[in-house]
XYZ file of N, CA and C in Angstrom:
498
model
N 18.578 134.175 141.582
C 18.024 134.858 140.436
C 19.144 135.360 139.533
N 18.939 135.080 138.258
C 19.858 135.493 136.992
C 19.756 137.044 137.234
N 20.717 137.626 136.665
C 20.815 139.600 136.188
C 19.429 139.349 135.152
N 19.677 138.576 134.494
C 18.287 139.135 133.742
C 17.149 139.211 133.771
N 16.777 138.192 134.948
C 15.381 137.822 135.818
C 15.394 138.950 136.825
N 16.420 140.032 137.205
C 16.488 141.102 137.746
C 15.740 142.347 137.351
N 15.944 142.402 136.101
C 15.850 143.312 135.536
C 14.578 143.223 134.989
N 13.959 142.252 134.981
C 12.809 142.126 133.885
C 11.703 142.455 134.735
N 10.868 143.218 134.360
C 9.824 144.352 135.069
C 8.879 142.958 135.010
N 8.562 143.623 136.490
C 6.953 142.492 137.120
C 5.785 142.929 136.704
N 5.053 142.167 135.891
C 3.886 141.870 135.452
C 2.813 142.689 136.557
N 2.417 143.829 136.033
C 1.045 144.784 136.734
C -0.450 143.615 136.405
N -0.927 143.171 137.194
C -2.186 142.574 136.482
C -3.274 143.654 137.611
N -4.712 143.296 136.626
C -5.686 144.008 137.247
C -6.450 143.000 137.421
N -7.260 143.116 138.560
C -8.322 142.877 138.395
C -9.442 143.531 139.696
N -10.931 142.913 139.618
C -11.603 143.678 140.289
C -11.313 143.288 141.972
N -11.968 144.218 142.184
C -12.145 144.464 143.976
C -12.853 142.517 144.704
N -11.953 141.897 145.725
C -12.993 141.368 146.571
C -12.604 141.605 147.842
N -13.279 141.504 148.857
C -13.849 141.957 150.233
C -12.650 141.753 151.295
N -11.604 140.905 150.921
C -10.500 140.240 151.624
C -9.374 141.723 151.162
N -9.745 142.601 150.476
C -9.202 143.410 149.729
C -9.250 144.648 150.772
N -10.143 144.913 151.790
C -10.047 145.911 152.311
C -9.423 147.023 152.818
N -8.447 145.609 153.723
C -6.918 146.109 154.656
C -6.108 146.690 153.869
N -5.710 146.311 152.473
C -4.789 146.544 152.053
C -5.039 148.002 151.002
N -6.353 148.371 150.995
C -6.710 149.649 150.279
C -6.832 150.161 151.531
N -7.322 150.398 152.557
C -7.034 151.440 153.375
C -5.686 152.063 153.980
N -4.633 150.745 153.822
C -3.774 151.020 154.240
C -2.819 151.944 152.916
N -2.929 151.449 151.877
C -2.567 152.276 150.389
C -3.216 153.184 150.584
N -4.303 153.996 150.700
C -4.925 155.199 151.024
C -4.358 156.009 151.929
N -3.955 155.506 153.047
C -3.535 156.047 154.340
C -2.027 156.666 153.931
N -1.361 155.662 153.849
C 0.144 155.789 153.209
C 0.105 156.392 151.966
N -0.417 156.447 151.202
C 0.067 156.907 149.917
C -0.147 158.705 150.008
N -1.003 158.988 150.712
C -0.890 160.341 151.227
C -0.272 160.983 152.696
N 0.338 160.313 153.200
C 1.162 160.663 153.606
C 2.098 160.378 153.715
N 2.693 159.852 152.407
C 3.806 159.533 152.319
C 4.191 160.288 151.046
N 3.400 160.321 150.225
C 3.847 160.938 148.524
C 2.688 162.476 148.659
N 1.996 162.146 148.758
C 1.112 163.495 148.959
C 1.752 164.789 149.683
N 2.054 164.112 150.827
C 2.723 165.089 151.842
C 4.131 166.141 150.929
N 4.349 165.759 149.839
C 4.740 166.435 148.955
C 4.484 168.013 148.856
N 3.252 167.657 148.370
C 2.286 168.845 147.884
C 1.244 169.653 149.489
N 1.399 169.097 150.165
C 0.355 169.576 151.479
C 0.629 168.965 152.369
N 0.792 170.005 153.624
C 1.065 170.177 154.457
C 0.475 168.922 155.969
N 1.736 168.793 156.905
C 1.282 167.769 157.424
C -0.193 167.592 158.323
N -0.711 168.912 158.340
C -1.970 169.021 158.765
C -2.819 168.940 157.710
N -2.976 169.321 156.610
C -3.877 169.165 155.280
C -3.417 167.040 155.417
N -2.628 166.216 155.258
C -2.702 165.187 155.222
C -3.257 165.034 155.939
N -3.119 165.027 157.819
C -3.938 164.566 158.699
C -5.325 164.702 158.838
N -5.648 165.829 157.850
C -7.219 165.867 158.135
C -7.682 165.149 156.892
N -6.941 164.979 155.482
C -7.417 164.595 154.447
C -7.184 163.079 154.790
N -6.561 162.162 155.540
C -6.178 160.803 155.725
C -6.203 160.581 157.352
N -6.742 160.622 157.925
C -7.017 160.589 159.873
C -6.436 158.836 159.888
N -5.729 158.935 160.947
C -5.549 157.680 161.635
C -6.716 157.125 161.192
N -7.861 156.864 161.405
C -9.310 156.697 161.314
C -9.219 155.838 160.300
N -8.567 156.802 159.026
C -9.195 156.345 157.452
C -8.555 154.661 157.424
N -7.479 154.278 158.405
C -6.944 152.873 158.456
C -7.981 152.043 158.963
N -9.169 151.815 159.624
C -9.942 150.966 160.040
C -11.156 150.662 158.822
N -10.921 149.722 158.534
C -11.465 149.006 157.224
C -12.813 148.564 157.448
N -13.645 148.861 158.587
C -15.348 148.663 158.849
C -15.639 149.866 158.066
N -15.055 150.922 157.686
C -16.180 152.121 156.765
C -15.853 151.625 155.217
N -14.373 151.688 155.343
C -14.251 151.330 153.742
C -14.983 149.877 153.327
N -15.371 148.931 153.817
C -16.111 147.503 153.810
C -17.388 147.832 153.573
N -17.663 148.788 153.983
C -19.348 149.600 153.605
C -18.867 150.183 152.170
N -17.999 150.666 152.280
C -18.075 151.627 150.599
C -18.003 150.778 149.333
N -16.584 149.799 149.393
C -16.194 148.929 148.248
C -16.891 148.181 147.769
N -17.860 147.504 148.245
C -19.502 146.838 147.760
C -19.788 147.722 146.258
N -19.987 149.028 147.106
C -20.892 149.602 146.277
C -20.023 150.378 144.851
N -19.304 150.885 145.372
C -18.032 151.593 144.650
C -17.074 150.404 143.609
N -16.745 148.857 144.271
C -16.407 147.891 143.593
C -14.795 148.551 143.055
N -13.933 148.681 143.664
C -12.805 149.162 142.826
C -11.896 148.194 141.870
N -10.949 148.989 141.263
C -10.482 148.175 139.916
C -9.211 148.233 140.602
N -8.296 147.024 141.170
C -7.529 146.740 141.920
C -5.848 146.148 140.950
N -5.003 146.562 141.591
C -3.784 146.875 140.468
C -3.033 145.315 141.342
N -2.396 144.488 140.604
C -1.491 143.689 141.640
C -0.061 143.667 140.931
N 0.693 142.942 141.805
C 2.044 142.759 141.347
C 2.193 141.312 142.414
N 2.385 140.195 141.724
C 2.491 138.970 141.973
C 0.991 138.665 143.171
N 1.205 138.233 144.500
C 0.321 138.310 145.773
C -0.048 139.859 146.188
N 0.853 141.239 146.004
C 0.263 141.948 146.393
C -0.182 143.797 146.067
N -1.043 143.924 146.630
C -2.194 145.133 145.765
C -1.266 146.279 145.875
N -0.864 146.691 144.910
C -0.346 147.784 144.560
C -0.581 149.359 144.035
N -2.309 148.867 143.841
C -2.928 150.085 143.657
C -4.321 150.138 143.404
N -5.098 151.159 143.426
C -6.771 150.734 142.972
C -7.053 152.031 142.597
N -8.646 152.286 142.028
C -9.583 153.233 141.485
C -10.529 152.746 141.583
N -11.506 153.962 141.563
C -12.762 153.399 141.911
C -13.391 154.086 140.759
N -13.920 153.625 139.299
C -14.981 153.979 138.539
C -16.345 153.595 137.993
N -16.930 155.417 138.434
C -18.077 155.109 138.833
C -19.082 155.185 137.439
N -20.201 154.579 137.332
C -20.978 154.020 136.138
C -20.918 155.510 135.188
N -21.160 156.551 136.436
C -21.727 157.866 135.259
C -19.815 158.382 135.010
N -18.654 157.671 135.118
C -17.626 158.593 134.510
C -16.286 158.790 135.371
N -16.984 158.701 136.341
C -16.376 159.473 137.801
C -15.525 158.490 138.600
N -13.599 159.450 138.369
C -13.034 158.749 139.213
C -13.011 159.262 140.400
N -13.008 158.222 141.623
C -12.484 158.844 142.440
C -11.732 158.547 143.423
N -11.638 157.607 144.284
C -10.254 157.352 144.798
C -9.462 156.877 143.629
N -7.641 157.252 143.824
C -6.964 156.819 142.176
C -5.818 156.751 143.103
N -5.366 155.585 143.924
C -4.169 155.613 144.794
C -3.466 154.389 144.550
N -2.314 154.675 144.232
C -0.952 153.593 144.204
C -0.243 153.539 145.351
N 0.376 152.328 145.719
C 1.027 152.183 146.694
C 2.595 152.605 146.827
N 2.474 153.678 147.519
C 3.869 154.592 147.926
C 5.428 153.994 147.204
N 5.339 152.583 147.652
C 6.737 152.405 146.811
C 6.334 151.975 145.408
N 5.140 151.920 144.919
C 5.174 151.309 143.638
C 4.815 152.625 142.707
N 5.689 154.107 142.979
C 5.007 155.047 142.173
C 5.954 155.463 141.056
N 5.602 155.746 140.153
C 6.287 155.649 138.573
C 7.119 154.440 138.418
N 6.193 153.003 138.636
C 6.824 152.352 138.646
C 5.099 151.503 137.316
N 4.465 152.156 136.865
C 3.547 151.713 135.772
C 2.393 151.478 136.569
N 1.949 151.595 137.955
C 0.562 151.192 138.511
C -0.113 152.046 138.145
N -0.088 153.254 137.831
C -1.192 154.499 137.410
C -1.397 154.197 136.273
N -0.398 153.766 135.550
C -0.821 153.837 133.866
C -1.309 152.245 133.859
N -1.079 151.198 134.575
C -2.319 150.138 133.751
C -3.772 150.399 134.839
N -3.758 151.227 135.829
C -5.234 151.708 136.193
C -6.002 152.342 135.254
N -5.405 153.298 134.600
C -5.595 154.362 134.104
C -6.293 153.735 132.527
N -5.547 152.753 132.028
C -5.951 151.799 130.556
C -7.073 151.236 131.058
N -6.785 150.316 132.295
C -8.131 149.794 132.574
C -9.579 150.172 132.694
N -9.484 152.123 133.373
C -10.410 152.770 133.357
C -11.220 153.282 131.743
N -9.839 153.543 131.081
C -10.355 154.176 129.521
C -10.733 153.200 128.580
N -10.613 151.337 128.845
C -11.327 150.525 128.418
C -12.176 150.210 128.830
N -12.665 150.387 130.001
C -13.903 150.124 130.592
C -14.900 151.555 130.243
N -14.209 152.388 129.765
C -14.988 153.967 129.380
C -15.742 153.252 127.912
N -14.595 152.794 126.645
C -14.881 152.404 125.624
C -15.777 152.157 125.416
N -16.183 150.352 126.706
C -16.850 149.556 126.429
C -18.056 149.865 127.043
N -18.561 151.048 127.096
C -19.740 151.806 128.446
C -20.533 152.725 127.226
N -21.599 153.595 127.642
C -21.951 154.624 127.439
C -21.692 155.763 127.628
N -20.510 155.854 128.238
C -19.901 156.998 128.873
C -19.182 157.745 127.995
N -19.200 159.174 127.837
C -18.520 159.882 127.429
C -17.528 160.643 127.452
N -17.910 161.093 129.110
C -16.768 161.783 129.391
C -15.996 161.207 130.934
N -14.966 160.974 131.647
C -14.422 160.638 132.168
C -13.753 161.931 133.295
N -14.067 161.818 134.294
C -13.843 163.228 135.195
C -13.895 162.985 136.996
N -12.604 164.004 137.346
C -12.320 163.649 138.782
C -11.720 164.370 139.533
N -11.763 164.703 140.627
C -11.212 165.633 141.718
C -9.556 165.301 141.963
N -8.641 166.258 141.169
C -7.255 165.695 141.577
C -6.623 166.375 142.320
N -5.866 165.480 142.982
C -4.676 166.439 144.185
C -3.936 167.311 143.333
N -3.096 168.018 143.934
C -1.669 168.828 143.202
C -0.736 167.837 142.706
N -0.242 166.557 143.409
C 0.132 165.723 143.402
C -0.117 164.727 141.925
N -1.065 164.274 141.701
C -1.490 163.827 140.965
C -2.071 164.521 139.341
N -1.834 165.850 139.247
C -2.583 166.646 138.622
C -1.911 166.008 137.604
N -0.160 166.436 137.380
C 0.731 166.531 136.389
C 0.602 164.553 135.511
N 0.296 163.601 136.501
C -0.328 162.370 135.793
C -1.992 162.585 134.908
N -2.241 163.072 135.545
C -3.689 162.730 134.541
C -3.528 163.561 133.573
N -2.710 164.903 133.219
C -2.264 165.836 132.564
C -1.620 164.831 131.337
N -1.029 164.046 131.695
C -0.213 162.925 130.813
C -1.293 162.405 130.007
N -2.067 161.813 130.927
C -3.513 161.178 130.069
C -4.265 161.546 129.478
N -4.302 163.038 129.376
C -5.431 163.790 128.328
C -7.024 164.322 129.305
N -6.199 164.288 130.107
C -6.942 165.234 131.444
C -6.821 166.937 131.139
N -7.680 167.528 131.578
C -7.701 169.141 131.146
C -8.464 169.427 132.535
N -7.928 170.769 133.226
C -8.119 171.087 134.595
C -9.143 172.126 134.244
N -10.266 171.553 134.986
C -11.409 172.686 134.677
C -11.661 173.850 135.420
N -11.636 173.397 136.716
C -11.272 174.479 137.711
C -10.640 174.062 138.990
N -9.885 175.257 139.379
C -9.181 174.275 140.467
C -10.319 174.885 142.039
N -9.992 173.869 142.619
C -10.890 174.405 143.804
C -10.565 173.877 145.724
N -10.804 174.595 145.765
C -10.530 174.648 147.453
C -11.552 173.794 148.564
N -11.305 172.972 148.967
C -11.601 171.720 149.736
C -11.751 172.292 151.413
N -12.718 172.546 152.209
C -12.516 172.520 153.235
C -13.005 171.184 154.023
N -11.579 170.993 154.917
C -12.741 169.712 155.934
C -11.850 170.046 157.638
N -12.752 169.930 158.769
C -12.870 170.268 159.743
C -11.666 171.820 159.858
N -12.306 172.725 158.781
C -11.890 174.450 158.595
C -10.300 174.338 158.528
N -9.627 173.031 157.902
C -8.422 172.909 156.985
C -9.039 172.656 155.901
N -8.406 173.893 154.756
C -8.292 173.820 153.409
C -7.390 172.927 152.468
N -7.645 172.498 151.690
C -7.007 171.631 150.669
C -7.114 171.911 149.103
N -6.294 172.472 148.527
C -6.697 172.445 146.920
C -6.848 171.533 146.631
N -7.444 171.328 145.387
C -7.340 169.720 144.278
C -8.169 170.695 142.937
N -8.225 170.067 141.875
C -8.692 170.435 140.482
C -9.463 169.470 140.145
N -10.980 169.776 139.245
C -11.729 169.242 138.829
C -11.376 169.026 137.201
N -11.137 167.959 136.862
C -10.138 167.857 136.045
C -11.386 166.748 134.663
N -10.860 166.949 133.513
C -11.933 166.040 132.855
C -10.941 165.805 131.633
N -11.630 164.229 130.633
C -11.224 164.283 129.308
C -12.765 163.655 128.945
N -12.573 163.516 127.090
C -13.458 162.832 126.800
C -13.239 161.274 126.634
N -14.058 160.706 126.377
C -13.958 159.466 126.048
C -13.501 159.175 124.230
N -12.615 158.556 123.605
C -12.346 158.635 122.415
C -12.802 157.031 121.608
């Protein structure tokens, strides 16, 4: 490879969710919070927010049907996804650990606010980590309230965060 074929940033393409897609979003789910998350919360807030568990791809294979996520690639492999839902609502919004500020949030993020455009939707709104807050903050996200998450009596902040559709 030439220096300049080095340097030249790899092509983000999107496209939608199919079923062969599973492994590789649970495992971006799994990892991406405890690996970049673990940032912001603690290694017990990860373990209960991401369980060994969340890696076995028979629950998520039930969800992605229905949910259908908008899947980020970089050449053969998935680098990131979202899941938006008809009335607005994001809600899983996970990039893959080494691919972060590396542009996977921001062509999810276009993909979501053109698919807002081309909808009835108005407003666009989602539960964000601490982690993630200061990105959607970029996007014209406004934190509505922040709020406290309990799951098996570990707490977790995140913010209910919204913009409009323009």
């Amino acid at each position: 490879m030439t220096k300049r074929n080095k340097s030249m940033k790899k092509e983000i393409l999107i496209r939608d969710y199919h079923p062969e897609d599973v492994q590789a979003l649970a495992n971006i789910y799994f990892n991406t919070i405890h690996k970049i998350n673990v940032q912001h919360y603690t290694e017990e807030q990860v373990n209960v927010w991401a369980p060994t568990s969340s890696l076995e791809a028979a629950g998520w294979a039930k969800k992605f049907p229905r949910t259908k996520p908008i899947i980020a690639t970089v050449g053969d492999e998935i680098v990131g996804f979202a899941e938006f839902e008809p009335n607005g609502h994001i809600d899983c919004f996970y990039c893959h650990h080494k691919w972060i500020r590396k542009g996977v949030g921001s062509a999810l993020m276009k993909e979501i606010l053109k698919r807002a455009k081309d909808s009835p939707i108005h407003l666009i709104f989602a539960e964000v980590s601490i982690t993630a807050k200061p990105f959607f903050e970029k996007w014209g996200f406004k934190v509505i309230t922040q709020q406290t998450i309990v799951r098996n009596s570990i707490e977790l902040i995140n913010f209910k965060m919204e913009r409009k559709c323009i």
